[in-house]
């Protein structure tokens, strides 16, 4: 069947898609954070990032409950903190910054889906904390864009460049 | 100083890009172009390097997030019942199915929507369109698809609204949709439009899909059988997710 085309997330998703503490998948693990940049090197304050990853054992089963609701008010409560849902959603702040607190995935990478005003069709990339055949197949200057820099123990910096000299490697899954 | 961009400038650019676009059967023509200058915000926000292909049956992206009964609340799918009073506007039912590329239903997955109110105003501090907010309408909905992949929302028909892409730029009425498949590769964020909107030819966002038949897939159909007597007008819109599904490898094709 012919797919339904994508359209930009636009500027006004802010009261619909973000989740309270949407980037806090787990305590006691690692922090990954960074900025989203456009082709002029300016920070993008209206990007929405989604993260999907395996747990430390490598299981990609996930768990429901990322958008857990209060049964009385209908309010978004978010995860209860016991199950590892494997899914995160963070909008960049006014400075184009995002933060993810999570566990190191057993598969070695965190999958990222990028949405933004101005981006008509989302983009996929990966944050590599380990390495695999795909990462090794890339020329070193491109592979570098998928590997975060450890700023201090447990804190990793990963910037996403939508365009330009340091343009991030984006992936086509066909 | 460069003169402000007019609709005629945008129309010319759209026509030129449509002329240059690949033919209808092409996979790219069936999708929105990321590099579509008539939508000015796209100019600095699309990659210039080609995407790098991954065809790994073990790729983590062939699985995806899971949602369940804890993730939706009872009034999430009825946007007309989220406040004490009734919202203003034309009450509608929007219903359809979520399918994968092979036509199989996508079951138990999350569908989220957001939209402007009947006057074309979003409940967002950065929406400065001087149209009234409606205290009885937030314009946010969610549901999980059923065993046939079905989803259903009761809401208000959104209004068209102006934006600053060029002088006298107006977006056709639309509802934003966010849909999950069984695989992260099937993720979709898009917009559903209403039949016969006179604003279609002027809109650079809709026209970023260069193939006319693909654009038609973003437009719902009036369906009298979905209209609820004395209550709503019914629109049908089926969604087909692009990208490989997890079952792709399970079936070993
Ligand atoms: Fe919109």
XYZ file of C-alpha atoms and ligand atoms in Angstrom:
428
model
C 0.000 0.000 0.000
C 1.115 3.571 -0.587
C 2.317 5.302 2.569
C 0.743 8.398 4.067
C 3.272 11.210 3.546
C 4.898 12.936 6.487
C 4.308 16.626 7.295
C 6.230 18.877 9.661
C 5.469 18.711 13.382
C 5.131 22.499 13.122
C 5.640 25.006 15.946
C 2.575 24.221 18.075
C 3.003 20.612 19.277
C 4.124 21.930 22.653
C 0.900 21.363 24.572
C 0.259 17.972 22.953
C 3.383 15.847 22.619
C 5.869 16.608 25.414
C 5.769 14.351 28.469
C 6.626 15.425 32.021
C 10.218 14.299 32.674
C 10.059 12.769 29.189
C 13.837 12.336 29.052
C 14.178 10.697 32.472
C 14.073 7.007 31.593
C 15.953 5.865 34.670
C 17.943 7.078 37.675
C 21.467 5.979 38.448
C 22.603 5.520 34.867
C 24.115 7.964 32.417
C 23.201 11.443 31.233
C 23.304 12.249 27.544
C 22.704 15.852 26.566
C 23.369 18.337 23.819
C 22.064 20.947 21.432
C 20.298 20.804 18.093
C 21.809 23.123 15.433
C 20.578 24.314 12.045
C 22.676 24.920 8.911
C 23.613 28.442 10.035
C 24.971 27.078 13.326
C 22.029 28.495 15.276
C 20.410 26.443 18.019
C 16.959 25.040 17.274
C 14.499 25.806 20.098
C 11.554 23.956 18.551
C 12.835 20.456 17.880
C 11.288 17.356 19.408
C 13.520 14.339 19.959
C 12.363 10.796 20.549
C 14.632 8.080 21.917
C 14.183 4.325 21.713
C 16.662 1.861 23.172
C 17.369 -1.560 24.623
C 17.771 -2.088 28.353
C 21.253 -2.965 29.724
C 20.689 -6.663 28.958
C 19.979 -5.819 25.310
C 16.224 -6.473 25.507
C 14.164 -4.346 23.116
C 10.819 -5.297 24.623
C 10.159 -1.932 26.264
C 7.239 -1.485 28.644
C 4.078 0.621 28.482
C 3.534 3.538 30.821
C 5.621 6.376 29.366
C 2.421 8.475 29.193
C 0.795 7.067 32.350
C -2.306 9.060 33.266
C -4.019 9.972 36.492
C -7.373 8.183 36.552
C -9.104 11.005 38.422
C -7.944 14.111 36.574
C -6.646 12.564 33.354
C -3.385 14.445 33.954
C -0.117 13.114 32.582
C 1.866 11.488 35.394
C 4.562 9.849 33.302
C 6.539 6.710 34.135
C 6.218 5.122 37.568
C 9.957 4.443 37.664
C 9.893 0.688 38.169
C 9.682 -0.592 34.576
C 12.178 0.505 31.953
C 10.022 1.744 29.029
C 12.968 2.269 26.656
C 11.169 5.281 25.176
C 11.857 8.959 25.770
C 10.555 12.192 24.299
C 12.154 15.608 24.888
C 11.549 18.987 23.283
C 14.524 21.288 23.055
C 14.361 24.263 25.411
C 14.530 27.940 24.403
C 18.302 27.493 24.032
C 18.006 24.404 21.805
C 19.186 22.068 24.578
C 17.940 18.593 25.544
C 18.789 16.073 28.273
C 18.290 12.324 28.551
C 18.870 10.316 31.743
C 18.964 6.645 30.968
C 20.750 3.313 31.253
C 23.495 2.145 28.893
C 21.752 0.046 26.224
C 23.018 -3.526 25.814
C 23.010 -3.048 22.041
C 25.506 -0.179 22.247
C 23.340 2.571 20.754
C 20.303 4.722 21.453
C 18.009 5.326 18.450
C 16.921 8.912 17.897
C 14.070 10.297 15.814
C 14.268 14.059 15.159
C 11.227 16.256 14.517
C 11.253 20.053 14.186
C 9.449 23.010 12.792
C 10.935 23.390 9.313
C 11.665 19.670 9.021
C 9.056 18.195 6.681
C 9.952 14.560 7.297
C 11.557 13.275 10.503
C 15.165 12.046 10.586
C 16.705 9.026 12.305
C 20.120 8.880 13.876
C 21.907 6.901 16.614
C 23.888 7.791 19.724
C 26.709 5.234 19.941
C 28.003 4.306 23.392
C 29.586 1.167 21.942
C 30.402 0.249 18.364
C 29.085 -2.088 15.668
C 29.494 -2.917 11.980
C 27.422 0.085 10.883
C 29.497 2.581 12.852
C 32.718 0.936 11.624
C 31.505 1.122 8.002
C 31.383 4.937 8.084
C 34.339 7.164 7.192
C 35.913 8.360 10.481
C 34.854 12.007 10.026
C 31.224 10.901 9.599
C 31.287 8.208 12.304
C 32.456 10.895 14.733
C 29.009 12.576 14.512
C 27.372 9.510 16.077
C 29.698 9.194 19.069
C 29.122 11.415 22.105
C 31.984 13.054 23.962
C 32.296 12.055 27.621
C 32.500 15.395 29.453
C 32.910 13.844 32.872
C 32.124 10.446 34.308
C 28.621 9.429 33.238
C 27.864 12.654 31.347
C 27.959 12.473 27.555
C 27.597 15.382 25.144
C 25.854 14.683 21.824
C 25.011 17.564 19.483
C 22.765 17.114 16.475
C 23.583 19.180 13.370
C 20.689 19.146 10.910
C 22.918 20.668 8.229
C 26.389 22.071 7.710
C 30.017 21.191 8.188
C 29.425 18.863 11.130
C 26.179 17.470 9.744
C 25.050 14.420 11.717
C 24.756 11.072 9.928
C 21.065 10.404 9.350
C 19.820 6.928 8.560
C 17.468 5.484 5.926
C 15.803 2.221 6.981
C 14.074 1.777 3.592
C 16.427 45.369 1.335
C 14.765 42.458 -0.409
C 11.048 43.012 -0.997
C 8.729 40.804 1.079
C 7.843 37.453 -0.462
C 4.412 37.323 -2.022
C 2.090 34.418 -2.675
C 2.937 34.802 -6.398
C 6.642 34.180 -5.592
C 5.754 31.083 -3.590
C 3.359 29.814 -6.300
C 6.147 30.137 -8.892
C 8.627 28.245 -6.711
C 6.132 25.461 -5.995
C 5.275 25.062 -9.692
C 8.980 24.876 -10.601
C 9.772 22.292 -7.914
C 6.747 20.196 -8.896
C 7.910 20.254 -12.516
C 11.376 19.067 -11.528
C 10.165 16.373 -9.102
C 10.490 12.663 -9.860
C 7.473 10.926 -11.406
C 4.560 9.584 -9.352
C 5.761 6.014 -8.850
C 9.013 7.123 -7.220
C 9.318 6.433 -3.494
C 10.610 9.944 -2.833
C 7.711 11.570 -4.699
C 5.333 9.784 -2.335
C 6.920 11.555 0.637
C 7.416 15.167 1.664
C 10.670 16.651 0.318
C 12.871 17.778 3.204
C 14.491 20.357 0.942
C 11.483 22.445 -0.103
C 12.411 26.126 -0.167
C 8.858 27.525 -0.566
C 8.499 26.432 3.090
C 11.162 28.880 4.251
C 11.901 27.224 7.595
C 13.062 24.090 5.763
C 16.029 25.822 4.134
C 18.476 25.486 7.064
C 16.830 22.445 8.647
C 17.408 19.613 6.189
C 20.562 17.521 5.754
C 22.554 18.025 2.551
C 24.427 14.731 2.799
C 22.559 11.653 1.574
C 21.005 9.464 4.265
C 23.001 6.312 5.008
C 21.090 3.050 4.532
C 20.808 0.378 7.217
C 19.370 -2.973 6.118
C 20.122 -4.910 9.290
C 17.422 -7.393 10.355
C 18.755 -7.005 13.925
C 18.391 -3.201 13.941
C 16.850 -1.969 17.180
C 14.599 0.338 15.180
C 12.629 -2.691 13.900
C 11.119 -2.799 17.369
C 9.502 0.168 19.032
C 7.914 1.686 22.105
C 4.942 -0.030 23.705
C 1.804 1.695 24.967
C -1.046 0.358 27.044
C -4.206 1.136 29.011
C -2.268 3.254 31.505
C -1.266 5.657 28.716
C -4.718 6.969 27.755
C -7.502 8.524 29.830
C -11.249 8.209 29.108
C -11.818 11.697 27.642
C -8.640 11.736 25.585
C -10.413 10.751 22.365
C -13.333 13.179 22.781
C -11.919 16.689 22.503
C -15.391 18.187 23.007
C -15.678 16.799 26.559
C -12.418 17.897 28.179
C -13.841 21.021 29.836
C -16.945 22.010 31.795
C -18.620 23.640 28.793
C -19.058 22.837 25.108
C -16.501 24.148 22.603
C -17.674 26.375 19.747
C -17.580 25.169 16.147
C -18.670 22.340 13.943
C -18.561 19.030 15.862
C -16.966 16.226 13.821
C -16.049 12.551 14.052
C -12.670 11.589 12.578
C -12.249 7.865 12.188
C -10.056 5.460 10.262
C -7.525 2.657 10.412
C -3.762 2.536 10.834
C -2.176 0.001 8.470
C 1.342 -1.036 7.513
C 2.646 -1.082 3.943
C 1.223 -4.595 3.480
C -2.234 -3.461 4.569
C -2.085 -5.209 7.926
C -3.702 -3.437 10.891
C -1.384 -1.760 13.405
C -2.893 -2.840 16.733
C -2.708 -1.285 20.183
C -0.504 1.622 19.119
C -0.674 5.247 20.129
C -2.344 7.909 17.959
C -1.995 11.512 19.166
C -3.630 14.578 17.627
C -3.430 18.337 18.137
C -5.175 21.169 16.370
C -6.321 24.784 16.320
C -9.812 25.630 17.538
C -12.714 26.589 15.258
C -11.272 30.110 14.915
C -7.843 28.902 13.827
C -6.077 29.550 17.155
C -3.791 27.156 19.031
C -3.573 27.039 22.791
C 0.105 28.015 22.614
C 1.849 31.139 23.878
C 3.708 31.555 20.610
C 0.506 31.572 18.535
C -0.191 35.301 18.222
C -2.968 35.015 15.626
C -5.573 37.496 16.918
C -8.429 34.994 16.887
C -10.229 34.012 20.096
C -9.145 31.164 22.321
C -11.973 28.863 23.362
C -11.989 28.163 27.119
C -13.733 24.863 26.389
C -11.263 23.546 23.843
C -7.633 22.497 24.270
C -7.265 20.712 20.933
C -5.305 17.685 22.199
C -6.363 14.046 21.850
C -4.968 10.511 22.175
C -6.151 6.964 21.686
C -4.857 3.438 21.189
C -5.735 1.621 17.964
C -8.099 -1.364 18.315
C -7.672 -4.914 16.950
C -8.523 -3.771 13.420
C -6.087 -0.858 13.678
C -9.052 1.490 14.127
C -8.934 4.891 15.788
C -11.709 7.403 16.420
C -11.853 10.999 17.679
C -14.718 13.380 18.348
C -13.567 16.970 17.937
C -14.270 20.371 16.381
C -13.443 21.236 12.791
C -10.314 23.430 13.049
C -10.148 26.828 11.348
C -7.579 27.935 8.770
C -4.911 30.252 10.187
C -2.361 32.800 8.945
C 1.403 32.312 9.346
C 4.513 34.261 8.465
C 6.040 32.194 5.671
C 5.270 34.994 3.190
C 2.806 37.884 2.914
C -0.792 36.671 3.264
C 0.207 33.059 3.958
C -2.648 30.867 5.250
C -2.574 27.238 6.291
C -5.530 25.129 5.120
C -7.525 23.646 8.020
C -5.728 20.580 9.356
C -5.366 18.238 12.310
C -1.833 17.196 13.309
C -1.391 13.433 13.776
C 1.405 11.494 15.498
C 1.287 7.726 14.964
C 3.432 4.835 16.207
C 3.829 1.523 14.413
C 5.165 -1.720 15.842
C 8.625 -0.627 14.661
C 10.345 2.707 15.375
C 11.085 2.820 11.601
C 7.341 3.281 10.997
C 7.043 6.446 13.060
C 4.855 9.085 11.424
C 4.024 12.695 12.198
C 1.754 14.292 9.632
C -1.280 16.511 9.055
C -4.784 15.579 7.902
C -6.614 18.033 5.665
C -10.334 18.422 4.827
C -11.861 17.869 1.360
C -12.060 20.696 -1.196
C -10.152 23.313 0.790
C -9.544 26.305 -1.535
C -6.203 26.955 0.230
C -4.526 23.718 -0.997
C -2.699 25.184 -4.022
C -1.230 28.042 -1.952
C 0.209 25.962 0.903
C 3.946 25.151 0.769
C 3.655 22.541 3.536
C 1.081 20.375 1.730
C 2.865 20.964 -1.585
C 6.169 19.694 -0.190
C 4.648 16.382 -1.281
C 5.254 16.763 -4.996
C 3.032 13.939 -6.279
C -0.656 14.838 -6.576
C -1.862 11.327 -5.683
C 0.331 11.296 -2.595
C -1.079 14.685 -1.537
C -4.583 13.211 -1.883
C -3.604 10.653 0.762
C -3.384 13.508 3.289
C -7.010 14.555 2.700
C -9.834 12.847 4.582
C -13.179 12.000 2.952
C -16.628 12.978 4.119
C -18.368 9.710 5.068
C -22.077 9.959 5.767
C -22.062 6.608 7.573
C -19.679 8.073 10.160
C -21.883 11.101 10.814
C -23.710 10.720 14.125
C -27.383 11.798 13.882
C -28.050 15.121 15.614
C -24.402 15.233 16.750
C -21.401 15.166 14.356
C -20.351 15.171 10.703
C -18.154 12.170 9.917
C -14.804 12.078 8.137
C -12.791 8.972 7.268
C -9.012 8.942 7.018
C -6.896 5.802 6.819
C -3.186 6.018 7.591
C -0.533 3.791 5.990
C 2.810 3.742 7.805
C 5.982 3.823 5.709
C 9.149 2.006 6.734
C 9.733 -1.663 7.444
C 7.601 -3.272 10.150
C 8.975 -5.635 12.792
C 6.993 -8.482 11.202
C 9.029 -7.953 8.038
C 11.810 -10.092 9.478
C 9.555 -12.455 11.426
C 8.028 -13.560 8.164
C 11.487 -13.918 6.652
C 10.680 -12.103 3.451
Fe -0.975 23.479 12.493
